[in-house]
Coordinates of C-alpha atoms in Angstrom, one line a residue:
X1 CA 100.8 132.4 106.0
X2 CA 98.2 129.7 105.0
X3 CA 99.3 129.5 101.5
X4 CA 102.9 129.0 102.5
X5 CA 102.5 126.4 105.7
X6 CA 100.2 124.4 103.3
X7 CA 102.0 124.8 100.0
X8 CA 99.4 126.3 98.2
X9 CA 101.5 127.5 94.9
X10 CA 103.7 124.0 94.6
X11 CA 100.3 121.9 94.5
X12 CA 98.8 124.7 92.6
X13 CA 95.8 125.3 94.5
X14 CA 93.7 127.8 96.5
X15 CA 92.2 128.7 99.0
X16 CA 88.4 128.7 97.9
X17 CA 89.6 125.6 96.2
X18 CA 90.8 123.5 99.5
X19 CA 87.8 125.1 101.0
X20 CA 84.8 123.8 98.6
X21 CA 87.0 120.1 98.9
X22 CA 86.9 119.9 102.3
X23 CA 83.3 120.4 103.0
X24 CA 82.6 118.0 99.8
X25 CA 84.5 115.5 101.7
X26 CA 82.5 116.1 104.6
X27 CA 79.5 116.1 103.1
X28 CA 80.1 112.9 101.7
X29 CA 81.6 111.3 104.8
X30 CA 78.8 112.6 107.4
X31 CA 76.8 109.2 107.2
X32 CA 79.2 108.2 109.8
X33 CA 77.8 110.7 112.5
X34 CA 74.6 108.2 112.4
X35 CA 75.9 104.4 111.1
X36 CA 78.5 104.2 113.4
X37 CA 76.3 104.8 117.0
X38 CA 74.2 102.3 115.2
X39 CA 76.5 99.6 114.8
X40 CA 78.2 100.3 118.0
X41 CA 75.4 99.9 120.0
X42 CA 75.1 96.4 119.3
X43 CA 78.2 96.2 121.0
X44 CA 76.0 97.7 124.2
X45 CA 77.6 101.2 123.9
X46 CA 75.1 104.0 124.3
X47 CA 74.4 105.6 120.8
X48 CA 74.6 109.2 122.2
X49 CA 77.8 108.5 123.4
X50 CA 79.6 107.0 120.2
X51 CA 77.9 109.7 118.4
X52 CA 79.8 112.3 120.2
X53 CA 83.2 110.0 120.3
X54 CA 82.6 109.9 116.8
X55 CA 82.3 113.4 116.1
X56 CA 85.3 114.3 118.1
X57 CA 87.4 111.4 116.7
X58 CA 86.7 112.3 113.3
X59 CA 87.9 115.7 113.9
X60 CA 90.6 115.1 115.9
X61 CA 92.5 112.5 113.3
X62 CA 92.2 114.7 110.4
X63 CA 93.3 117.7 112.2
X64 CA 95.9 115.9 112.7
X65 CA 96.6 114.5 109.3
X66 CA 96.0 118.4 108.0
X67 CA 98.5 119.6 110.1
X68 CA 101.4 117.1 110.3
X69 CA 101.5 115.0 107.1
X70 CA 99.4 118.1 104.9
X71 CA 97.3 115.5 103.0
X72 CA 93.7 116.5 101.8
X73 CA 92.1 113.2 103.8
X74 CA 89.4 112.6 105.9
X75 CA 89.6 110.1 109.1
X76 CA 86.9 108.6 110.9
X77 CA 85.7 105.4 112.5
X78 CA 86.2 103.1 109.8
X79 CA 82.8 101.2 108.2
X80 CA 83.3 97.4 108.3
X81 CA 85.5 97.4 110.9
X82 CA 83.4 98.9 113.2
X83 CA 80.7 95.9 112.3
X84 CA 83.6 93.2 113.1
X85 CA 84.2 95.1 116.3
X86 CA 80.3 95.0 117.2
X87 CA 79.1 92.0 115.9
X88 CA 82.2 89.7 115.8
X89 CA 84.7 90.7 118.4
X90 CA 82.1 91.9 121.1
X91 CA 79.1 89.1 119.4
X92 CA 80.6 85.9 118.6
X93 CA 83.6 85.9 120.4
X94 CA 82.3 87.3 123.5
X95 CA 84.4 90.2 124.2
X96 CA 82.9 93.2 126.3
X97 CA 83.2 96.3 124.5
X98 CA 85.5 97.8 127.1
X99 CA 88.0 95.1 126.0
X100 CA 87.2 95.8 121.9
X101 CA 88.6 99.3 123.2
X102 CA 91.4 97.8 124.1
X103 CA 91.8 95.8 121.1
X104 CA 91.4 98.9 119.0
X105 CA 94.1 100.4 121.4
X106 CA 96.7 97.4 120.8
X107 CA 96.1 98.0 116.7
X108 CA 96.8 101.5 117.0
X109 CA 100.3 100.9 119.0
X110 CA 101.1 98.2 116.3
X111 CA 100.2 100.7 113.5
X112 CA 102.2 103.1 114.9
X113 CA 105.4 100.8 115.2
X114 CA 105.0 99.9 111.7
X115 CA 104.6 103.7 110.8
X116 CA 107.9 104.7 112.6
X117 CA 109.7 102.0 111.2
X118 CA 109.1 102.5 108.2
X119 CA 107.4 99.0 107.4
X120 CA 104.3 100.3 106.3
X121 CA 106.6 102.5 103.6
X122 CA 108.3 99.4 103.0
X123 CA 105.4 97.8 101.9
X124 CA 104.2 100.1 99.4
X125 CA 107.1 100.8 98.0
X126 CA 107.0 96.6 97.1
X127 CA 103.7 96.3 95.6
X128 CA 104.2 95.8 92.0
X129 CA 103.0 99.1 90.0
X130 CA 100.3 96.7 88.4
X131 CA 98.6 95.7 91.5
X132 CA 99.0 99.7 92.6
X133 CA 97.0 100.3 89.4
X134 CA 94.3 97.5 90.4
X135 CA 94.4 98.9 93.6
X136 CA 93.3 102.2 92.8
X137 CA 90.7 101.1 89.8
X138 CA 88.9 98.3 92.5
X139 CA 88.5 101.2 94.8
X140 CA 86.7 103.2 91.9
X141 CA 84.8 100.6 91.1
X142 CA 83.9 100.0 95.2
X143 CA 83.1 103.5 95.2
X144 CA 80.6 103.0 92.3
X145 CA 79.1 100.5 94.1
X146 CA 78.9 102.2 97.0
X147 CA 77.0 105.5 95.5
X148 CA 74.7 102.9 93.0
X149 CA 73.5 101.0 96.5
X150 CA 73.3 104.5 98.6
X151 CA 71.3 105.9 95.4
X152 CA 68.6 103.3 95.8
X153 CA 69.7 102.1 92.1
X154 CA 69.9 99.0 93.0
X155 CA 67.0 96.4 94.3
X156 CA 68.6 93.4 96.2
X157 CA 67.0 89.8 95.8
X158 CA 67.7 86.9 97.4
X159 CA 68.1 83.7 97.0
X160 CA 66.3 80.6 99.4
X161 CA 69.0 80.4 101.6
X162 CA 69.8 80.1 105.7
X163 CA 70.0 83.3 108.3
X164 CA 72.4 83.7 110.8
X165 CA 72.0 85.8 114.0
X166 CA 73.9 88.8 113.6
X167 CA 73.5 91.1 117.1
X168 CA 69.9 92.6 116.6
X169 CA 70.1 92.6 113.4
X170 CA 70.2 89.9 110.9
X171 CA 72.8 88.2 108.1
X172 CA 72.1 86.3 105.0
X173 CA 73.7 83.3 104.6
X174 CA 72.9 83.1 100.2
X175 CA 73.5 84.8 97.3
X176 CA 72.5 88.5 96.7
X177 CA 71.7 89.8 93.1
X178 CA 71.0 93.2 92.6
X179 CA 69.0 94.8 90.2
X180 CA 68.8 98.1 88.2
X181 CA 65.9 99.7 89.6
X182 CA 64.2 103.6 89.2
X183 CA 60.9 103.1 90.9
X184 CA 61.8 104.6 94.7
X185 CA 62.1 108.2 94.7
X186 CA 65.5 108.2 96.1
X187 CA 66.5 106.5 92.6
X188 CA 64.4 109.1 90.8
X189 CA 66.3 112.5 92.8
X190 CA 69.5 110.6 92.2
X191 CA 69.0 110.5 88.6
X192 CA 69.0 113.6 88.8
X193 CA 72.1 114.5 91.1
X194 CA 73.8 111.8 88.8
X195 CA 73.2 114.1 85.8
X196 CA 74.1 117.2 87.4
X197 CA 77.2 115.9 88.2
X198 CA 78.0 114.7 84.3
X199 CA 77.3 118.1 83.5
X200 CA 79.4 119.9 85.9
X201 CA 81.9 117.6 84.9
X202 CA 81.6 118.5 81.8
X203 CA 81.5 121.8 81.7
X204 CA 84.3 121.7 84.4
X205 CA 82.6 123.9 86.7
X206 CA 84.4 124.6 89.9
X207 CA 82.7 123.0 93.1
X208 CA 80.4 121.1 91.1
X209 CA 80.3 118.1 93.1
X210 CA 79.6 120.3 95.9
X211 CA 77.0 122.5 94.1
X212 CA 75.6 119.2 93.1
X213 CA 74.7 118.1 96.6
X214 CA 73.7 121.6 97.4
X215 CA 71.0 121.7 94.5
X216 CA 69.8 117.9 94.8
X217 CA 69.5 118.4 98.5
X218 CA 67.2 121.4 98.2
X219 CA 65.2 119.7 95.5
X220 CA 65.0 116.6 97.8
X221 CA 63.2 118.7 101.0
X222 CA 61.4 120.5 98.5
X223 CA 60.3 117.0 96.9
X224 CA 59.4 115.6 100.4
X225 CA 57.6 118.5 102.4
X226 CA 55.6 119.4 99.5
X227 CA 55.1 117.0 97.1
X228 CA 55.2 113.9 99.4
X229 CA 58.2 111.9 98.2
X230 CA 59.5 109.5 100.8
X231 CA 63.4 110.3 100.9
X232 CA 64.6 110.1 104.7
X233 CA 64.7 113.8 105.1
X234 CA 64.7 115.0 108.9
X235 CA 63.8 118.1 110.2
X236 CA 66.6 119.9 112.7
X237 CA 65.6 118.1 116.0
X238 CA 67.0 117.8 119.3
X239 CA 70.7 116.3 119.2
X240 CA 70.3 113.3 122.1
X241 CA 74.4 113.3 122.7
X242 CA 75.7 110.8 125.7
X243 CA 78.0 111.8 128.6
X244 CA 82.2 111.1 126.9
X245 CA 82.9 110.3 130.2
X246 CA 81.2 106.8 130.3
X247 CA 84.1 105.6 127.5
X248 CA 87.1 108.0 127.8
X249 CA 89.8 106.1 128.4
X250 CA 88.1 102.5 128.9
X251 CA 90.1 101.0 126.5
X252 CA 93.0 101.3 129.2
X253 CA 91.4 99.1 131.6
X254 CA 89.9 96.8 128.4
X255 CA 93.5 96.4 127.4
X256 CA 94.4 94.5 130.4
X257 CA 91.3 92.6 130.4
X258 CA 92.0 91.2 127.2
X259 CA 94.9 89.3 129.0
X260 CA 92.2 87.4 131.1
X261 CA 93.6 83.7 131.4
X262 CA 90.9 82.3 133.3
X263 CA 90.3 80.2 130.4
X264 CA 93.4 78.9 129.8
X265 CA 96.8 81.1 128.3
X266 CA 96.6 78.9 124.6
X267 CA 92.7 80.2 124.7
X268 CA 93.1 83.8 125.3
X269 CA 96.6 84.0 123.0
X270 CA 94.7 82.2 119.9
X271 CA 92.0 84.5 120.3
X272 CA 94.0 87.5 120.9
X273 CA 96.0 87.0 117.8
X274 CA 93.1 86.3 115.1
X275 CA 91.8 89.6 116.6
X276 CA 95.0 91.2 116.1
X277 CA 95.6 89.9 112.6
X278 CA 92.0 90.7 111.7
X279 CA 91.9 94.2 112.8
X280 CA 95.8 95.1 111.9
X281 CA 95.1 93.7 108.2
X282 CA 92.0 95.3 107.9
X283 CA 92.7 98.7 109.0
X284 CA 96.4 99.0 107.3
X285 CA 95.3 97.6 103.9
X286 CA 92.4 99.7 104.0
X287 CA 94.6 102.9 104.7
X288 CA 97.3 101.8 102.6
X289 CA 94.8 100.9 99.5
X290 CA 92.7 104.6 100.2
X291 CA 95.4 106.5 100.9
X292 CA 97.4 105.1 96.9
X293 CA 94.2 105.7 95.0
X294 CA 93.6 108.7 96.2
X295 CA 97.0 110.1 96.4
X296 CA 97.4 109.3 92.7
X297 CA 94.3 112.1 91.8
X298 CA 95.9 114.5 94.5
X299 CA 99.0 114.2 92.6
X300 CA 100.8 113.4 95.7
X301 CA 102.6 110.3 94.2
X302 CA 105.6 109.8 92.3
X303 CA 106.6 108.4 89.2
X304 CA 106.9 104.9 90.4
X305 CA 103.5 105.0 92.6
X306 CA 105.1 105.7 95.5
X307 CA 103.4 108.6 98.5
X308 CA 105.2 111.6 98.3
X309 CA 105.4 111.7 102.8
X310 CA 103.9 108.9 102.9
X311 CA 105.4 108.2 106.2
X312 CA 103.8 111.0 107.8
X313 CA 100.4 110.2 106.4
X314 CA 100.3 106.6 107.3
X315 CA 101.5 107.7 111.3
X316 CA 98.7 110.1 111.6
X317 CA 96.6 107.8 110.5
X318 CA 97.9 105.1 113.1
X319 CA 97.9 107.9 115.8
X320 CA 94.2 108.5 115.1
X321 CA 93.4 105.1 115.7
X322 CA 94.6 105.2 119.2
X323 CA 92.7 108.9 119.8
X324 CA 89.7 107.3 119.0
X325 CA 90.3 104.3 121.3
X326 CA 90.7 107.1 124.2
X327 CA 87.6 108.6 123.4
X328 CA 85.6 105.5 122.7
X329 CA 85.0 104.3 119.0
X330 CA 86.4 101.9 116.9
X331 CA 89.0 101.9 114.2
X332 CA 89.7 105.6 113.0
X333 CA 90.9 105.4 109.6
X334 CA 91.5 107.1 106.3
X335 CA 88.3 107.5 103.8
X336 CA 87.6 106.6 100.9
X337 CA 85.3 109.1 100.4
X338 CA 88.3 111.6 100.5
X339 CA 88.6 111.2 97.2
X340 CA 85.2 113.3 96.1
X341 CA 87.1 116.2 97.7
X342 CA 90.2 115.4 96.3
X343 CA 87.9 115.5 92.9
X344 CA 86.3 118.9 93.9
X345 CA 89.9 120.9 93.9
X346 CA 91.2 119.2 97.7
X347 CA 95.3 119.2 97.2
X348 CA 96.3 120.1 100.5
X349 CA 96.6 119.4 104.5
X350 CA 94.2 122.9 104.5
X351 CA 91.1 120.7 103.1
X352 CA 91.6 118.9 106.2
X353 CA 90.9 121.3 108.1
X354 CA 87.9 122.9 106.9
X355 CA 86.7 119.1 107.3
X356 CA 87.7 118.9 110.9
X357 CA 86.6 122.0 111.8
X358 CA 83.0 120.6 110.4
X359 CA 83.3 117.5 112.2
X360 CA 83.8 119.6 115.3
X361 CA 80.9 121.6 115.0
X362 CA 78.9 118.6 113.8
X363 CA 77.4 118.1 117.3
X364 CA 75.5 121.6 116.7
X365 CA 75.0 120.6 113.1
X366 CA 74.0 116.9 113.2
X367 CA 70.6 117.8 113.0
X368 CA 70.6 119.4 109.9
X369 CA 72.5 117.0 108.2
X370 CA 69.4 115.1 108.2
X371 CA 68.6 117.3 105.8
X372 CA 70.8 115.8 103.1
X373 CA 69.5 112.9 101.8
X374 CA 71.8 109.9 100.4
X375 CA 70.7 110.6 97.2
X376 CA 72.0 114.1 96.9
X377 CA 75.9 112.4 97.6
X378 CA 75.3 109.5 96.2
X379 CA 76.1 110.1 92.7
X380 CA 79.3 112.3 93.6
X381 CA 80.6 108.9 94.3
X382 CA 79.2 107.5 91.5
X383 CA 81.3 110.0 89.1
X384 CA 84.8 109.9 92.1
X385 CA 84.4 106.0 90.8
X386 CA 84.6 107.2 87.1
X387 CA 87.6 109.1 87.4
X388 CA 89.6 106.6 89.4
X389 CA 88.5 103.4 87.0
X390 CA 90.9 105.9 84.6
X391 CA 93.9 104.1 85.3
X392 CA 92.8 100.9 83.7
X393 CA 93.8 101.5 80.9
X394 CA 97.8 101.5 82.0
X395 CA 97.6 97.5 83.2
X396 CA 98.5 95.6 79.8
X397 CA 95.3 93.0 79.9
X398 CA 96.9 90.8 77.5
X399 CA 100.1 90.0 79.5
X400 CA 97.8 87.2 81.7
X401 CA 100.8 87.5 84.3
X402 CA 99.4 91.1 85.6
X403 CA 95.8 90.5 84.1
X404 CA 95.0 87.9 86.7
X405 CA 96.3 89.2 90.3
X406 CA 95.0 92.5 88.9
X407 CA 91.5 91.1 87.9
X408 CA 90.4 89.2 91.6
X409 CA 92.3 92.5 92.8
X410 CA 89.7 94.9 91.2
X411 CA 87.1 92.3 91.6
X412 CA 87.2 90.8 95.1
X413 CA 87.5 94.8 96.3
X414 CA 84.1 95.7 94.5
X415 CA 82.0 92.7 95.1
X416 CA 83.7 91.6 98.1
X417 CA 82.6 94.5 99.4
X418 CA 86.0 95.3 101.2
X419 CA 89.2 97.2 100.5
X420 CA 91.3 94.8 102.2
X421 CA 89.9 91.5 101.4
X422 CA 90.9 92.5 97.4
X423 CA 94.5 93.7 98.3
X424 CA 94.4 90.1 100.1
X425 CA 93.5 88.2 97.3
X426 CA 95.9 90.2 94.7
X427 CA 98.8 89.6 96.7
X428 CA 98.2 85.8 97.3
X429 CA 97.5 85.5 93.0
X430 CA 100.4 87.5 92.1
X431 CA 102.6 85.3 94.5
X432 CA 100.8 82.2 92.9
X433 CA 101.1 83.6 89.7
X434 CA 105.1 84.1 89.8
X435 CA 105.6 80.4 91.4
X436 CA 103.6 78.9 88.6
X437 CA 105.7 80.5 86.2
X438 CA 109.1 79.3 87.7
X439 CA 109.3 83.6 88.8
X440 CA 108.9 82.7 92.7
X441 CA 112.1 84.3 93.4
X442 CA 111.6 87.5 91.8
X443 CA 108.6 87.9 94.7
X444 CA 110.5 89.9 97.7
X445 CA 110.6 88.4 101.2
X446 CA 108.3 90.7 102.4
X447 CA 105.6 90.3 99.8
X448 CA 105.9 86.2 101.1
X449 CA 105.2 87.5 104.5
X450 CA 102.5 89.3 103.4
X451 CA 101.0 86.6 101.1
X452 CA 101.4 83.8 104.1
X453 CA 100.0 86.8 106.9
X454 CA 96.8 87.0 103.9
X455 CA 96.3 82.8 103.8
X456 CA 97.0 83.0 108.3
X457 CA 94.2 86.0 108.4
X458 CA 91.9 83.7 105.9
X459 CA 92.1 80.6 108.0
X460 CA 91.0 82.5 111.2
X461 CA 88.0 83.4 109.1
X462 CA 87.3 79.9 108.5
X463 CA 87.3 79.4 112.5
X464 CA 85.4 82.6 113.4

């Protein structure tokens, strides 16, 4: 029954094989349980609570994207959005966080409209199969980047520069070079996760990313409670959860706060729209740039880049977003970190599952999970980022006319830090790029509106 609702034999898969992907997706994605209440709080939410809204969102988005759109990806409160949303929305521009629910709220009905008609299809059925490429080789390389900085392989620098008040935390306004370092023990353990992972590669052994984690992990408590290394390692505590009720459903009464016009209607629809652009650009171009790069290892695209049900994918995705509003977190979107179980054997809705099901169960097991130190998943994304760079191969580098929207694409993605911002910047070079050229009207009306929707979004950014 399984095997048939899921379509085991057409994606030629199994079931130990969906299993070992979904709890390697899990594993990788479990950080969230403890960054987001973090991040949140600055907003003045109580941690215990998001923690719990987090859980629950989490499992409730990629249930549903298991059972209605049968994809093999994760959902949960997206990472950077989740910092505009606490530091920017509910810091700088003064909004309680009852009303950044109802922002999040507002985004999710947008998203959905988009899904059901199609516009969101639209879209990525008009991105030119070069910048799809880019797409999917700048989130390997963001990926990379992601598991180098989580391995502790890289020592950040500064340079002499200003700081800016950033909640209770703080932001550095100057340039940030990273070096190559192995001197903390978390680089040393993921040295040798990274290695075990080559090999496993390899040697294609099946569920060696997971086996990877499961090995480094054990090695890491071993390394800590008995030898002394200092890797972050928690024993199984007591889980301080909040009460759900303090933020179910305060994003309905935050929605209608964010109409206040007590400062004036020009005041509050400025404001309202640079949120909406912000988030709505953020989230979709995040989804729609995770969801191609990682559709294209699941084999779930077809031969012109396009998501096989994609339409389904991209509403459960929008859908989640307004769940989590209702329960009390920010953004819930698609991971990028789907794409290590995609890489362990992950080809169907069923993965899903099995990383719902954990994500249910995570209140129970949150305390354990301190038990898996970065460094033990780190360099599973270090080697995901390795087999989704292998696309770049298939842009033709010489032909400057793909070379450089595909180039600040890849690059703005990686160092940028940010999914979005380097689909952004693709789209506005690749329009530049064809009206240099005399080519402006081979660019489609929609890929204008996105280009001048990009420059709009970049203004705001210049204001907040």
């Amino acid at each position: 029954m399984l095997a048939k609702f899921f379509k085991f034999s057409e994606r030629q898969t199994s079931l130990r094989q969906e299993t070992v992907g979904g709890i390697t997706s899990f594993v990788t994605m479990a950080y969230i349980i403890f960054v987001n209440p973090q991040i949140m709080s600055a907003a003045g939410m109580d941690k215990g609570t998001v923690m719990l809204a987090t859980c629950l969102a989490a499992a409730a988005g990629t249930l549903l994207m298991a059972l209605y759109a049968n994809a093999p990806f994760g959902l949960a409160p997206g990472m950077g959005i989740n910092a505009f949303f606490a530091y920017t929305l509910c810091g700088t521009m003064g909004y309680t966080w009852e009303q950044g629910l109802g922002a999040v709220l507002l985004s999710g009905i947008i998203f959905i409209v988009v899904s059901v008609t199609g516009l969101r299809s639209r879209i990525i059925a008009e991105i030119p199969l070069h910048l799809k490429k880019a797409i999917g080789i700048g989130i390997g390389l963001f990926i990379l980047y992601i598991g180098l900085k989580n391995a502790s392989l890289l020592s950040f620098s500064a340079n002499p520069g200003s700081f800016i008040p950033l909640g209770d935390s703080m932001r550095l306004d100057s340039s940030i070079i990273p070096t190559l370092d192995f001197a903390t023990d978390s680089a040393k353990l993921a040295l040798v996760g990274i290695f075990l992972n080559v090999g496993f590669l390899l040697r294609g052994t099946k569920g060696g990313l997971l086996l990877s984690i499961v090995l480094t992990s054990a090695l890491g408590c071993y390394l800590q409670f008995f030898s002394g290394w200092q890797l972050g390692l928690h024993l199984p505590g007591v889980m301080p959860l909040g009460n759900l009720g303090d933020t179910f459903g305060r994003c309905l009464s935050g929605f209608v706060q964010l109409f206040d016009i007590s400062k004036g209607v020009g005041t509050m629809l400025f404001s309202l729209l640079s949120v909406m652009i912000t988030m709505t650009i953020a989230d979709m171009f995040d989804t729609i740039g995770t969801v191609l790069a990682t559709a294209s290892r699941a084999n779930l695209v077809d031969e012109n880049g396009n998501i096989i049900d994609g339409e389904r994918i991209l509403l459960a995705d929008a859908t989640a977003t307004v769940m989590g509003a209702f329960l009390g977190t920010s953004t819930v979107t698609t991971y990028v970190e789907s794409s290590a179980g995609v890489a362990a054997g992950a080809r169907t809705g069923f993965a899903s599952v099995v990383t719902a099901l954990l994500f249910a169960v995570s209140v129970v097991l949150a305390p354990f999970l301190g038990m898996v130190p970065s460094a033990a998943t780190a360099p599973v994304l270090i080697i995901v980022g390795i087999l989704m760079a292998s696309d770049i191969g298939d842009i033709d580098w010489r032909n400057l006319e793909m070379a450089i929207p595909a180039y600040f694409t890849m690059t703005i993605m990686c160092f940028g830090y940010n999914i979005a911002d380097g689909i952004a910047i693709g789209f506005i070079m690749y329009s530049f790029v064809k009206a240099v050229l005399g080519k402006w009207p081979e660019v489609t009306g929609l890929v204008r509106c996105l280009t001048a929707m990009f420059l709009l979004r970049f203004a705001f950014m210049l204001i907040y």
